[in-house]
Amino acid sequence: MVSTASEPDTDPARRAAELRAQLHHHAHRYYVLDAPEIPDAEYDRLFQELQAIEAAHPDLLTADSPTQRVLGQVLDGLTPVRHAVPMLSIRTETDTTAAGAEAFDARVRRELGVAADAPPLAYACELKFDGLAVNLRYEQGVLVQAATRGDGETGEDVTHNVRTIGQVPLRLQGAQASLPPVIEIRGEVYMRRDHFERLNERQREKGGKTFINPRNTAAGAIRQLDPRAMADKTLSFFAYGLGETTGWAQPATHSGTLDAIAAFGLPVCADRRVVQGAAGLVAFHAEIAAKRDALPFDIDGVVYKVDDIALQKRLGFVTREPRWAVAHKYPAQEQMTLLRDIEIQVGRTGKLTPVAKLQPVFVGGTTVSNATLHNLFELRRKGVRVGDTVIVRRAGDVIPEVVGRVPQPRLAYVPNFRMPRACPVCGSPVRREKGGIDHRCTGGLFCAAQRKQALLHFAGRRAMDVEGLGDKLVDQLVDGGLVRTLPELYTLGVAKLAALERMADKSAANLVAALTKSKATTLARFLYALGIRQVGETTAKDLARHFGALDRIMDATLEQLLEVPDVGPIVAQSVRQFFEQPHHREIVEQLRAAGVHWAEHDGEADTTPKPLAGRTIVLTGTLPTLSRDEAKALLEAAGAKVAGSVSKKTSAVVAGAEAGSKLDKARELGVPVIDEAGLQALLAGGPFPGANA
C-alpha cells in the first residue's frame, strides 16, 4: 500500500516521484481491481499537485507520468482489445462553482480566437456518469465486440457480459442499407441506485458480502470472466460518443451525433441540451445540481463539449485530453477524515446504532461530523476502529455513512468496538434478537431516548399531525419530566408550555390548539402513531380497513391478523406482541380518555364499492392540482394499493411533471402510464387502461 497520510516531501523531484507512485497505485486499485482505497476527490488532489510540480519544473516531466497518459491496464484473464481510436479522458474543472463553467468558455473562445463581442458559442451539455466507460463495436449493424477503456489504447474484451445488458441492442435499428459498415458507440455502463440497494438487500438476506457503491459494483460485474456472475446484477448503459466509423457521414454537431445514436436504438440520457455561451453552461450546471439527488443513478458532475464538430477539430487535443470538452464537477460525495470515536444512539424502537464521531469534513455540500455505522455486524465487516482514516459518504438527504477505512498500518493496537450490555441512556439491559442483527434497549418508554423518539413519531405529520411539536421542545418536555407517556401530551396547558425556553403565550396557545385538533383522527393514523414495530402507514391502513375497529385489532389472534392482505408472520407477530403488553393497552385507554377519537366501521362487512380494489398504483412526478398525499388518499379510498416501486405486478403508473426512474421502468415493463386526468377518470369508475388491466 502506498500511503497518502505521511508528511509530503518538499523536494520537487522526490515529491513528483512519490506522487507518481501513489497515483499509479491508486489507479490500479480503481481501474484494474475495482477496489479503490481513497475517494475520487483525494485522487484529484494528488493529480493536481503533480500537474503543478511538472508545470513549475518541466525537466521533471517523465513519459510514464500519470499526467501524460490515460491510466488503467488490462486485467489478467480478459482478452486485450486495441482501440482503433484511443479512448481518451476529459479534463476536469475542479472549481465546482459557476466560475468553472465561465473559465472553460473563456479558454475555448481564446483558443479559437473568437472576438469578445462575437455571438456566444454553442455547447452540448451532458451528465458525467459514475460508471465504467466501454466501447461497443457494430459491424453491418450487429454487435461484434465490447471493450473497456483500459489504458486508453488497449482495453479488455467484455462482450460476453455486455450482451447481458438489456439496454444494449445486439443489432442496430434502421434499414440494413442505411447502417454503417463499422460504427463504434462509446458510453458508460452503470448501476442504478435502486438496483444497487436491492442487490445489497439480497446479499444481506443470504449473509453475503455487501457492496460499497454502484460504480465499483458495475465495474466489477462487467469484468467478470463468467457471465453467469452477472445474473443478480442489473446493469444499465448510456451512450455519449463515437469511436471508429466507416462509410457513415457523421452529423455536423455533437448533439446531432447523439440524436443519430439514439435513432440506432441505443439509450442516450434525456438530461442533455445545447446551450449558448457561459451563461448557458452555468444554468445547466445549476439545474442538474438541483436535481442530482433525485436522479436514479450517480453522477459526479456534468460535461461540456463544443457542439460544432468542425470547431472540435480546430481545437484538437493536448497530451491526454481534448481541448473542446471539460468535466465540471460537483462537491465530492465521498471524502477522507479521521474517526475520533464511536458512540451509541438509541432510536424510537430501542435499536442501538453505532455512530462515528468524525473530524469535521466538507462532503456532499455540507460539513459532516457524525456518520452512521448501521450496526455491529456492518462495523466489523468494514473493519473500522477509532483512530482510523475512513471514507465518509453523503449523497443528498441520505444520512452520512462510513463506507470503509483507508488501509494503512495502525501505529498501536486498537481494540474492536463492542456493543454495551446496558443502555447508555437508561441502563436497561441490551438484547440482540435471536437470528437478528440489531441490538435493542429493553427499557421501552422508561428509556428517555425511546420516549423522545416515540413522542416525535406520534406527533409526526403522517401520524397525529401535531404542528409545532419538534425536537427541541420534546427534549425540554422529557428532560424536564413534564411528559413521560404519550397521553401526558394532552395534559399540557398554556401556562406550563409558556414557561419553557423559547416559548411564549402565543406559541404555547398554538401548540395546545394543535394538540386539541389532533384528537380527531383516523384509526389508521392512530395505529401508525403508536409506533408498533413493522407497522408503517400502508400496513396501518390495511389493518384499519380489514378490522374497522381498534378493539378488534387489539384482540385479534395471529391467524386473524394473517388474514389481512399483505400482512405476513413477522408483522402479525409484532402487532400481537405489542397489544399483549398491559402498559400498551393502558396507553391506548388513556389516549381515548383524553379525547382522541376516530370513526369506526364493521371492517370486512363494509360493502362500499371500490372501483380500484385489487389494483396496485405507483405515483411519480408532480401532478397539476393534487399533492402526492392527496392522490394517495384518493387511490386508497377507491381500494387501490399505492406502491413505492414499479414491478410487473403494477397495474398503472400515474405520472406528473419531472417523473423520473419510475416512469422509465414502467415503459420498460409495458405498464400503463396515465396522467392526472386519467387518474380522475379511474376514480370515477372509468375503464382501466393497458396491458396489466
mmCIF file of N, CA, C and O in Angstrom, residues 292-293 331-335 363-368 392-401 403:
data_model
loop_
_atom_site.group_PDB
_atom_site.id
_atom_site.type_symbol
_atom_site.label_atom_id
_atom_site.label_comp_id
_atom_site.label_asym_id
_atom_site.label_seq_id
_atom_site.Cartn_x
_atom_site.Cartn_y
_atom_site.Cartn_z
ATOM 1 N N ARG A 292 -29.807 16.556 -8.887
ATOM 2 C CA ARG A 292 -28.812 15.480 -8.808
ATOM 3 C C ARG A 292 -29.257 14.344 -7.889
ATOM 4 O O ARG A 292 -29.179 13.172 -8.235
ATOM 5 N N ASP A 293 -29.725 14.696 -6.693
ATOM 6 C CA ASP A 293 -30.066 13.664 -5.706
ATOM 7 C C ASP A 293 -31.328 12.895 -6.087
ATOM 8 O O ASP A 293 -31.560 11.796 -5.575
ATOM 9 N N PRO A 331 -19.500 19.242 -5.671
ATOM 10 C CA PRO A 331 -18.781 18.893 -4.435
ATOM 11 C C PRO A 331 -18.783 17.378 -4.234
ATOM 12 O O PRO A 331 -19.786 16.708 -4.451
ATOM 13 N N ALA A 332 -17.620 16.858 -3.824
ATOM 14 C CA ALA A 332 -17.463 15.405 -3.683
ATOM 15 C C ALA A 332 -18.464 14.830 -2.700
ATOM 16 O O ALA A 332 -18.773 15.439 -1.674
ATOM 17 N N GLN A 333 -18.968 13.619 -3.002
ATOM 18 C CA GLN A 333 -19.884 12.925 -2.092
ATOM 19 C C GLN A 333 -19.138 11.948 -1.199
ATOM 20 O O GLN A 333 -19.733 11.346 -0.312
ATOM 21 N N GLU A 334 -17.833 11.783 -1.447
ATOM 22 C CA GLU A 334 -17.005 10.974 -0.572
ATOM 23 C C GLU A 334 -15.737 11.742 -0.229
ATOM 24 O O GLU A 334 -15.148 12.392 -1.093
ATOM 25 N N GLN A 335 -15.330 11.677 1.041
ATOM 26 C CA GLN A 335 -14.109 12.320 1.478
ATOM 27 C C GLN A 335 -13.464 11.482 2.573
ATOM 28 O O GLN A 335 -14.115 10.637 3.205
ATOM 29 N N VAL A 363 -18.346 17.414 2.826
ATOM 30 C CA VAL A 363 -18.660 16.361 1.869
ATOM 31 C C VAL A 363 -20.123 16.470 1.480
ATOM 32 O O VAL A 363 -20.977 16.731 2.324
ATOM 33 N N GLY A 364 -20.406 16.295 0.206
ATOM 34 C CA GLY A 364 -21.785 16.358 -0.278
ATOM 35 C C GLY A 364 -22.421 17.715 -0.059
ATOM 36 O O GLY A 364 -23.637 17.821 0.099
ATOM 37 N N GLY A 365 -21.616 18.767 -0.043
ATOM 38 C CA GLY A 365 -22.149 20.122 0.075
ATOM 39 C C GLY A 365 -22.370 20.609 1.492
ATOM 40 O O GLY A 365 -22.914 21.694 1.693
ATOM 41 N N THR A 366 -21.935 19.842 2.509
ATOM 42 C CA THR A 366 -22.110 20.298 3.885
ATOM 43 C C THR A 366 -20.996 19.727 4.753
ATOM 44 O O THR A 366 -20.299 18.786 4.362
ATOM 45 N N THR A 367 -20.818 20.301 5.954
ATOM 46 C CA THR A 367 -19.806 19.807 6.880
ATOM 47 C C THR A 367 -20.397 18.681 7.722
ATOM 48 O O THR A 367 -21.438 18.844 8.351
ATOM 49 N N VAL A 368 -19.725 17.549 7.723
ATOM 50 C CA VAL A 368 -20.200 16.351 8.408
ATOM 51 C C VAL A 368 -19.268 16.025 9.571
ATOM 52 O O VAL A 368 -18.049 15.977 9.402
ATOM 53 N N VAL A 392 -15.971 8.728 4.248
ATOM 54 C CA VAL A 392 -17.358 9.031 4.608
ATOM 55 C C VAL A 392 -18.080 9.491 3.351
ATOM 56 O O VAL A 392 -17.519 10.206 2.525
ATOM 57 N N ARG A 393 -19.323 9.047 3.222
ATOM 58 C CA ARG A 393 -20.130 9.364 2.045
ATOM 59 C C ARG A 393 -21.409 10.051 2.473
ATOM 60 O O ARG A 393 -22.064 9.639 3.424
ATOM 61 N N ARG A 394 -21.758 11.115 1.734
ATOM 62 C CA ARG A 394 -23.044 11.773 1.929
ATOM 63 C C ARG A 394 -23.590 12.152 0.569
ATOM 64 O O ARG A 394 -22.952 12.863 -0.200
ATOM 65 N N ALA A 395 -24.791 11.680 0.251
ATOM 66 C CA ALA A 395 -25.443 11.996 -1.023
ATOM 67 C C ALA A 395 -26.827 12.541 -0.737
ATOM 68 O O ALA A 395 -27.694 11.837 -0.237
ATOM 69 N N GLY A 396 -27.035 13.806 -1.029
ATOM 70 C CA GLY A 396 -28.345 14.429 -0.842
ATOM 71 C C GLY A 396 -28.784 14.419 0.600
ATOM 72 O O GLY A 396 -28.036 14.777 1.504
ATOM 73 N N ASP A 397 -30.033 13.994 0.816
ATOM 74 C CA ASP A 397 -30.587 13.970 2.162
ATOM 75 C C ASP A 397 -30.305 12.659 2.887
ATOM 76 O O ASP A 397 -30.786 12.457 3.999
ATOM 77 N N VAL A 398 -29.552 11.761 2.254
ATOM 78 C CA VAL A 398 -29.256 10.490 2.889
ATOM 79 C C VAL A 398 -28.330 10.720 4.077
ATOM 80 O O VAL A 398 -27.394 11.520 4.017
ATOM 81 N N ILE A 399 -28.572 10.011 5.177
ATOM 82 C CA ILE A 399 -27.743 10.150 6.365
ATOM 83 C C ILE A 399 -26.299 9.793 6.017
ATOM 84 O O ILE A 399 -26.051 8.751 5.404
ATOM 85 N N PRO A 400 -25.315 10.627 6.393
ATOM 86 C CA PRO A 400 -23.915 10.297 6.087
ATOM 87 C C PRO A 400 -23.537 8.941 6.679
ATOM 88 O O PRO A 400 -23.975 8.575 7.768
ATOM 89 N N GLU A 401 -22.713 8.188 5.926
ATOM 90 C CA GLU A 401 -22.286 6.887 6.420
ATOM 91 C C GLU A 401 -20.797 6.687 6.175
ATOM 92 O O GLU A 401 -20.215 7.268 5.248
ATOM 93 N N VAL A 403 -18.150 4.346 4.771
ATOM 94 C CA VAL A 403 -18.199 3.225 3.829
ATOM 95 C C VAL A 403 -16.981 2.312 3.946
ATOM 96 O O VAL A 403 -16.977 1.227 3.382
#
